[in-house]
Amino acid sequence: MPLSVQTHSALLQLDSNRDRQLSTKELQQIDSNRDGFIGWEEGEKAGLNDADRLLINPRYRGKIQDVNAIVFSRQALDALQLASPLNANFDIIDRNRDGKLAKSELASALGNPSFDSNNAAAIATAYKRYDDLVALQADRGLTRKLPQHQLLDKLPLQRYSEGGISRNDLSALLDAADSGDARVSEAMGRFSISTYGPRSATRELFPKGLESIRPDHIEQGELGDCYFLAAVASLADTPSGKRQIFNMIQPHSDGRFTVTFPGKEPVTFHGPTDSELGLYSTSGRDGLWLAVLEKAYAIQRNDNAWLIQRSNPYDKIGNGDTLSEGIRAATGKSTRNDILKATPLRTLRLNLRIALQQQRVVTAAVMNQLNPFSDNDRTANGLPRGHAYSILDYDAASDQITVRNPWGSTEVVDENGRVRDGVNDGTFKMSLEEFKQSFDLVTYEAGH
């Protein structure tokens, strides 16, 4: 049986020399009356979970002098950084007091600006790696909640538990930290990214004015909205597009923003929280504008839905959509498509040249393979399948096209698996013939 998160945290406070091991001398800090036992009051004062007191030594008798080898591995310490904030804020996040952090409760916590720093990163990680964390140990109930929905959530039936992350799951996370469990590794990787996001992002909207709006610093976050980001990056690559994005966002003195997408009603909301910045896409030091735009898009799509309206708007945009949807959202314009297997090269050349000369948004997609049993998620030249890309340029003289992956990385590679241009920044060139062989669809912003 593992020690609880609470006890792990308390014991680490005793590790005065930070060697990740508690010596007898360090443990004796708990034993105020020097009787060799951890009494109830001593354990409470030290912050120990009372159920853990008798687990402090191998004979379960509470003898401090027998315990001189409590060692905390680096993996356990890393896992504790994730588990401790969730444990500390458990009762706040657990709004229905069922002892479990449901995904809907975590989604609500994402929008709470009072959670910052590691607290925010832990909430973002728990939301994104929810399925992994609830699977770490078997305390699942049999009663399931109906699908998350803004209207269904008000029904009496919805009072049944939908399950969630329990305190036992958090303790199991620590217990599994040294086991090499891939779920723990994934969670810790996500936590690291969620911690970095808010710290790396400037809180100014456009710190460099119009020059803040540029495609090469757009990096997709944890939402599956590449179709939208590819369109935004293409729009941000032109002078008229920069101005259009700049004019979409109106900041308010109270920290709120009003965003007006072309042809849509304005949406006003509070700026992204630290937790949301751990999920949203980022433009790094180029400002908060991309995260604001992404949050506005999530809210607007959710508000415009009815039967599929979600309590959590992130679900509405984060599970993929069509290239046409992304371009319509960013520009308010209709679209047209080239299915590349049916489009001659000469037609593709003409369409690309005209669209890019007119500064229209152009995006492309590599589709997933039709074979459901195939695990080949990359093209032969290394491009992720089931993904959207921006088309930034076409040079008729060299017959080369410039493409950008909204991940800000992962591009075409050579036969040795190295990126061809030597810089893995997501922007790359390829011949139009290779492009036609690698991609499946090109979508163009139309004129109306």
PDB file of C-alpha atoms in Angstrom, residues 90-283:
ATOM      1  CA  PHE A  90      -9.189  18.611  -4.259  1.00  0.00           C
ATOM      2  CA  ASP A  91     -12.150  19.902  -2.227  1.00  0.00           C
ATOM      3  CA  ILE A  92     -12.345  23.109  -4.269  1.00  0.00           C
ATOM      4  CA  ILE A  93     -12.382  21.304  -7.619  1.00  0.00           C
ATOM      5  CA  ASP A  94     -14.721  18.531  -6.391  1.00  0.00           C
ATOM      6  CA  ARG A  95     -17.869  20.654  -6.512  1.00  0.00           C
ATOM      7  CA  ASN A  96     -20.357  17.811  -5.967  1.00  0.00           C
ATOM      8  CA  ARG A  97     -18.335  16.420  -3.032  1.00  0.00           C
ATOM      9  CA  ASP A  98     -18.348  12.849  -4.324  1.00  0.00           C
ATOM     10  CA  GLY A  99     -14.646  12.345  -3.649  1.00  0.00           C
ATOM     11  CA  LYS A 100     -13.693  12.314  -7.331  1.00  0.00           C
ATOM     12  CA  LEU A 101     -12.552  14.964  -9.777  1.00  0.00           C
ATOM     13  CA  ALA A 102     -14.852  14.533 -12.764  1.00  0.00           C
ATOM     14  CA  LYS A 103     -13.726  15.790 -16.153  1.00  0.00           C
ATOM     15  CA  SER A 104     -16.486  18.403 -16.117  1.00  0.00           C
ATOM     16  CA  GLU A 105     -15.207  19.659 -12.734  1.00  0.00           C
ATOM     17  CA  LEU A 106     -11.675  19.871 -14.094  1.00  0.00           C
ATOM     18  CA  ALA A 107     -12.991  21.758 -17.131  1.00  0.00           C
ATOM     19  CA  SER A 108     -14.651  24.246 -14.810  1.00  0.00           C
ATOM     20  CA  ALA A 109     -11.421  24.634 -12.846  1.00  0.00           C
ATOM     21  CA  LEU A 110      -9.543  25.383 -16.068  1.00  0.00           C
ATOM     22  CA  GLY A 111     -11.430  28.664 -16.317  1.00  0.00           C
ATOM     23  CA  ASN A 112     -10.817  29.664 -12.690  1.00  0.00           C
ATOM     24  CA  PRO A 113      -8.173  32.438 -12.614  1.00  0.00           C
ATOM     25  CA  SER A 114      -7.413  31.804  -8.923  1.00  0.00           C
ATOM     26  CA  PHE A 115      -5.418  28.714  -9.920  1.00  0.00           C
ATOM     27  CA  ASP A 116      -1.957  29.719 -11.082  1.00  0.00           C
ATOM     28  CA  SER A 117       1.562  28.355 -11.460  1.00  0.00           C
ATOM     29  CA  ASN A 118       1.868  24.633 -10.570  1.00  0.00           C
ATOM     30  CA  ASN A 119      -1.777  24.494  -9.492  1.00  0.00           C
ATOM     31  CA  ALA A 120      -2.849  25.576 -12.974  1.00  0.00           C
ATOM     32  CA  ALA A 121      -0.427  23.193 -14.690  1.00  0.00           C
ATOM     33  CA  ALA A 122      -1.656  20.269 -12.569  1.00  0.00           C
ATOM     34  CA  ILE A 123      -5.297  20.982 -13.440  1.00  0.00           C
ATOM     35  CA  ALA A 124      -4.500  21.258 -17.152  1.00  0.00           C
ATOM     36  CA  THR A 125      -2.583  17.970 -16.968  1.00  0.00           C
ATOM     37  CA  ALA A 126      -5.357  16.161 -15.088  1.00  0.00           C
ATOM     38  CA  TYR A 127      -7.867  17.363 -17.674  1.00  0.00           C
ATOM     39  CA  LYS A 128      -5.751  16.294 -20.642  1.00  0.00           C
ATOM     40  CA  ARG A 129      -4.488  12.984 -19.192  1.00  0.00           C
ATOM     41  CA  TYR A 130      -7.743  12.212 -17.394  1.00  0.00           C
ATOM     42  CA  ASP A 131      -8.212   8.698 -18.804  1.00  0.00           C
ATOM     43  CA  ASP A 132      -4.681   7.670 -17.848  1.00  0.00           C
ATOM     44  CA  LEU A 133      -4.987   8.925 -14.278  1.00  0.00           C
ATOM     45  CA  VAL A 134      -8.346   7.290 -13.552  1.00  0.00           C
ATOM     46  CA  ALA A 135      -6.996   3.979 -14.845  1.00  0.00           C
ATOM     47  CA  LEU A 136      -4.072   3.844 -12.408  1.00  0.00           C
ATOM     48  CA  GLN A 137      -6.067   1.953  -9.797  1.00  0.00           C
ATOM     49  CA  ALA A 138      -9.457   0.271  -9.686  1.00  0.00           C
ATOM     50  CA  ASP A 139     -11.894   2.269  -7.575  1.00  0.00           C
ATOM     51  CA  ARG A 140     -14.357   2.935 -10.369  1.00  0.00           C
ATOM     52  CA  GLY A 141     -18.056   2.936  -9.595  1.00  0.00           C
ATOM     53  CA  LEU A 142     -20.617   1.209 -11.799  1.00  0.00           C
ATOM     54  CA  THR A 143     -23.022   4.132 -12.125  1.00  0.00           C
ATOM     55  CA  ARG A 144     -22.200   6.324 -15.074  1.00  0.00           C
ATOM     56  CA  LYS A 145     -23.290   9.857 -15.783  1.00  0.00           C
ATOM     57  CA  LEU A 146     -25.000  10.814 -19.035  1.00  0.00           C
ATOM     58  CA  PRO A 147     -22.782  12.487 -21.669  1.00  0.00           C
ATOM     59  CA  GLN A 148     -21.591  15.916 -20.610  1.00  0.00           C
ATOM     60  CA  HIS A 149     -24.049  18.490 -21.937  1.00  0.00           C
ATOM     61  CA  GLN A 150     -25.067  21.964 -20.815  1.00  0.00           C
ATOM     62  CA  LEU A 151     -28.757  21.010 -20.614  1.00  0.00           C
ATOM     63  CA  LEU A 152     -28.376  17.405 -19.462  1.00  0.00           C
ATOM     64  CA  ASP A 153     -26.161  18.546 -16.600  1.00  0.00           C
ATOM     65  CA  LYS A 154     -29.256  20.129 -15.006  1.00  0.00           C
ATOM     66  CA  LEU A 155     -31.266  16.908 -14.932  1.00  0.00           C
ATOM     67  CA  PRO A 156     -31.676  14.977 -11.654  1.00  0.00           C
ATOM     68  CA  LEU A 157     -30.175  11.929 -13.355  1.00  0.00           C
ATOM     69  CA  GLN A 158     -26.951  13.843 -13.646  1.00  0.00           C
ATOM     70  CA  ARG A 159     -26.484  13.736  -9.897  1.00  0.00           C
ATOM     71  CA  TYR A 160     -25.125  10.241 -10.273  1.00  0.00           C
ATOM     72  CA  SER A 161     -21.369  10.093 -10.276  1.00  0.00           C
ATOM     73  CA  GLU A 162     -19.588  10.176 -13.619  1.00  0.00           C
ATOM     74  CA  GLY A 163     -16.469   8.826 -11.962  1.00  0.00           C
ATOM     75  CA  GLY A 164     -13.258  10.753 -11.829  1.00  0.00           C
ATOM     76  CA  ILE A 165      -9.800  11.051 -10.343  1.00  0.00           C
ATOM     77  CA  SER A 166      -9.818  10.059  -6.677  1.00  0.00           C
ATOM     78  CA  ARG A 167      -7.263  10.709  -3.957  1.00  0.00           C
ATOM     79  CA  ASN A 168      -6.381   7.031  -4.256  1.00  0.00           C
ATOM     80  CA  ASP A 169      -5.548   7.637  -7.919  1.00  0.00           C
ATOM     81  CA  LEU A 170      -3.161  10.395  -6.888  1.00  0.00           C
ATOM     82  CA  SER A 171      -1.456   8.051  -4.429  1.00  0.00           C
ATOM     83  CA  ALA A 172      -1.331   5.388  -7.143  1.00  0.00           C
ATOM     84  CA  LEU A 173       0.418   7.913  -9.387  1.00  0.00           C
ATOM     85  CA  LEU A 174       3.239   8.152  -6.849  1.00  0.00           C
ATOM     86  CA  ASP A 175       3.334   4.392  -6.405  1.00  0.00           C
ATOM     87  CA  ALA A 176       3.621   3.871 -10.176  1.00  0.00           C
ATOM     88  CA  ALA A 177       6.241   6.583 -10.696  1.00  0.00           C
ATOM     89  CA  ASP A 178       9.175   4.166 -10.473  1.00  0.00           C
ATOM     90  CA  SER A 179       7.518   1.382 -12.444  1.00  0.00           C
ATOM     91  CA  GLY A 180       8.118   2.771 -15.925  1.00  0.00           C
ATOM     92  CA  ASP A 181       4.358   2.986 -16.493  1.00  0.00           C
ATOM     93  CA  ALA A 182       3.835   4.826 -19.792  1.00  0.00           C
ATOM     94  CA  ARG A 183       0.734   6.553 -18.417  1.00  0.00           C
ATOM     95  CA  VAL A 184       2.805   8.211 -15.701  1.00  0.00           C
ATOM     96  CA  SER A 185       5.449   9.253 -18.219  1.00  0.00           C
ATOM     97  CA  GLU A 186       2.789  10.782 -20.469  1.00  0.00           C
ATOM     98  CA  ALA A 187       1.238  12.637 -17.545  1.00  0.00           C
ATOM     99  CA  MET A 188       4.576  14.034 -16.421  1.00  0.00           C
ATOM    100  CA  GLY A 189       5.440  15.127 -19.945  1.00  0.00           C
ATOM    101  CA  ARG A 190       2.115  16.904 -20.168  1.00  0.00           C
ATOM    102  CA  PHE A 191       2.709  18.550 -16.780  1.00  0.00           C
ATOM    103  CA  SER A 192       6.064  19.879 -17.939  1.00  0.00           C
ATOM    104  CA  ILE A 193       4.471  21.403 -21.049  1.00  0.00           C
ATOM    105  CA  SER A 194       1.599  22.885 -19.032  1.00  0.00           C
ATOM    106  CA  THR A 195       4.086  24.465 -16.637  1.00  0.00           C
ATOM    107  CA  TYR A 196       6.106  25.951 -19.488  1.00  0.00           C
ATOM    108  CA  GLY A 197       3.162  27.454 -21.402  1.00  0.00           C
ATOM    109  CA  PRO A 198       2.085  30.170 -18.939  1.00  0.00           C
ATOM    110  CA  ARG A 199       5.691  31.004 -18.047  1.00  0.00           C
ATOM    111  CA  SER A 200       6.771  31.431 -21.674  1.00  0.00           C
ATOM    112  CA  ALA A 201       3.801  33.518 -22.794  1.00  0.00           C
ATOM    113  CA  THR A 202       3.803  37.272 -22.442  1.00  0.00           C
ATOM    114  CA  ARG A 203       0.553  38.703 -21.050  1.00  0.00           C
ATOM    115  CA  GLU A 204       0.521  41.584 -23.523  1.00  0.00           C
ATOM    116  CA  LEU A 205      -1.950  41.152 -26.366  1.00  0.00           C
ATOM    117  CA  PHE A 206       0.212  42.520 -29.189  1.00  0.00           C
ATOM    118  CA  PRO A 207       3.607  43.495 -27.673  1.00  0.00           C
ATOM    119  CA  LYS A 208       5.033  44.364 -31.108  1.00  0.00           C
ATOM    120  CA  GLY A 209       1.849  45.723 -32.654  1.00  0.00           C
ATOM    121  CA  LEU A 210       1.028  44.210 -36.032  1.00  0.00           C
ATOM    122  CA  GLU A 211       4.443  42.537 -36.124  1.00  0.00           C
ATOM    123  CA  SER A 212       3.315  40.311 -33.236  1.00  0.00           C
ATOM    124  CA  ILE A 213       1.044  38.550 -35.721  1.00  0.00           C
ATOM    125  CA  ARG A 214       3.212  36.119 -37.646  1.00  0.00           C
ATOM    126  CA  PRO A 215       2.786  32.485 -38.662  1.00  0.00           C
ATOM    127  CA  ASP A 216       6.256  31.239 -37.755  1.00  0.00           C
ATOM    128  CA  HIS A 217       5.717  31.521 -33.983  1.00  0.00           C
ATOM    129  CA  ILE A 218       2.330  29.779 -33.874  1.00  0.00           C
ATOM    130  CA  GLU A 219       2.550  26.519 -31.923  1.00  0.00           C
ATOM    131  CA  GLN A 220      -0.470  24.283 -31.495  1.00  0.00           C
ATOM    132  CA  GLY A 221      -1.364  23.368 -27.928  1.00  0.00           C
ATOM    133  CA  GLU A 222      -3.255  20.345 -26.641  1.00  0.00           C
ATOM    134  CA  LEU A 223      -6.502  20.984 -28.500  1.00  0.00           C
ATOM    135  CA  GLY A 224      -7.065  19.158 -31.782  1.00  0.00           C
ATOM    136  CA  ASP A 225      -7.865  22.334 -33.717  1.00  0.00           C
ATOM    137  CA  CYS A 226      -5.116  22.251 -36.347  1.00  0.00           C
ATOM    138  CA  TYR A 227      -7.762  23.043 -38.996  1.00  0.00           C
ATOM    139  CA  PHE A 228      -8.364  26.427 -37.312  1.00  0.00           C
ATOM    140  CA  LEU A 229      -4.710  27.203 -36.536  1.00  0.00           C
ATOM    141  CA  ALA A 230      -3.597  26.372 -40.080  1.00  0.00           C
ATOM    142  CA  ALA A 231      -6.089  28.944 -41.372  1.00  0.00           C
ATOM    143  CA  VAL A 232      -5.007  31.544 -38.793  1.00  0.00           C
ATOM    144  CA  ALA A 233      -1.324  31.055 -39.711  1.00  0.00           C
ATOM    145  CA  SER A 234      -2.096  31.460 -43.409  1.00  0.00           C
ATOM    146  CA  LEU A 235      -4.092  34.608 -42.629  1.00  0.00           C
ATOM    147  CA  ALA A 236      -1.253  35.944 -40.456  1.00  0.00           C
ATOM    148  CA  ASP A 237       1.186  35.603 -43.359  1.00  0.00           C
ATOM    149  CA  THR A 238      -0.272  38.535 -45.324  1.00  0.00           C
ATOM    150  CA  PRO A 239      -0.424  42.278 -44.521  1.00  0.00           C
ATOM    151  CA  SER A 240      -4.203  42.367 -44.913  1.00  0.00           C
ATOM    152  CA  GLY A 241      -4.561  39.249 -42.771  1.00  0.00           C
ATOM    153  CA  LYS A 242      -2.447  40.711 -39.969  1.00  0.00           C
ATOM    154  CA  ARG A 243      -4.677  43.773 -39.906  1.00  0.00           C
ATOM    155  CA  GLN A 244      -7.806  41.607 -39.918  1.00  0.00           C
ATOM    156  CA  ILE A 245      -6.615  39.590 -36.896  1.00  0.00           C
ATOM    157  CA  PHE A 246      -5.513  42.759 -35.092  1.00  0.00           C
ATOM    158  CA  ASN A 247      -8.967  44.304 -35.544  1.00  0.00           C
ATOM    159  CA  MET A 248     -10.803  41.153 -34.393  1.00  0.00           C
ATOM    160  CA  ILE A 249      -9.663  41.516 -30.773  1.00  0.00           C
ATOM    161  CA  GLN A 250     -10.652  44.367 -28.480  1.00  0.00           C
ATOM    162  CA  PRO A 251      -9.078  44.348 -24.990  1.00  0.00           C
ATOM    163  CA  HIS A 252     -10.881  45.805 -21.964  1.00  0.00           C
ATOM    164  CA  SER A 253      -9.352  47.366 -18.870  1.00  0.00           C
ATOM    165  CA  ASP A 254     -10.853  44.696 -16.587  1.00  0.00           C
ATOM    166  CA  GLY A 255      -8.950  41.843 -18.257  1.00  0.00           C
ATOM    167  CA  ARG A 256     -11.772  40.805 -20.560  1.00  0.00           C
ATOM    168  CA  PHE A 257     -11.622  40.658 -24.345  1.00  0.00           C
ATOM    169  CA  THR A 258     -14.220  41.047 -27.065  1.00  0.00           C
ATOM    170  CA  VAL A 259     -13.521  39.059 -30.227  1.00  0.00           C
ATOM    171  CA  THR A 260     -15.528  39.488 -33.408  1.00  0.00           C
ATOM    172  CA  PHE A 261     -14.991  36.874 -36.090  1.00  0.00           C
ATOM    173  CA  PRO A 262     -16.048  37.965 -39.598  1.00  0.00           C
ATOM    174  CA  GLY A 263     -19.798  37.561 -40.034  1.00  0.00           C
ATOM    175  CA  LYS A 264     -20.330  36.496 -36.407  1.00  0.00           C
ATOM    176  CA  GLU A 265     -21.671  38.129 -33.265  1.00  0.00           C
ATOM    177  CA  PRO A 266     -19.020  39.432 -30.833  1.00  0.00           C
ATOM    178  CA  VAL A 267     -18.082  37.257 -27.856  1.00  0.00           C
ATOM    179  CA  THR A 268     -16.812  38.819 -24.616  1.00  0.00           C
ATOM    180  CA  PHE A 269     -14.962  36.767 -22.009  1.00  0.00           C
ATOM    181  CA  HIS A 270     -12.222  36.852 -19.404  1.00  0.00           C
ATOM    182  CA  GLY A 271      -8.707  36.333 -20.709  1.00  0.00           C
ATOM    183  CA  PRO A 272      -7.109  32.886 -20.667  1.00  0.00           C
ATOM    184  CA  THR A 273      -6.215  31.586 -17.215  1.00  0.00           C
ATOM    185  CA  ASP A 274      -2.892  29.906 -16.436  1.00  0.00           C
ATOM    186  CA  SER A 275      -4.622  26.523 -16.721  1.00  0.00           C
ATOM    187  CA  GLU A 276      -6.022  27.419 -20.122  1.00  0.00           C
ATOM    188  CA  LEU A 277      -2.630  28.657 -21.282  1.00  0.00           C
ATOM    189  CA  GLY A 278      -1.363  25.186 -20.430  1.00  0.00           C
ATOM    190  CA  LEU A 279      -3.750  23.831 -23.073  1.00  0.00           C
ATOM    191  CA  TYR A 280      -4.075  26.575 -25.646  1.00  0.00           C
ATOM    192  CA  SER A 281      -1.826  27.257 -28.575  1.00  0.00           C
ATOM    193  CA  THR A 282       0.848  29.865 -28.082  1.00  0.00           C
ATOM    194  CA  SER A 283       2.619  32.569 -30.019  1.00  0.00           C
TER     195      SER A 283
END
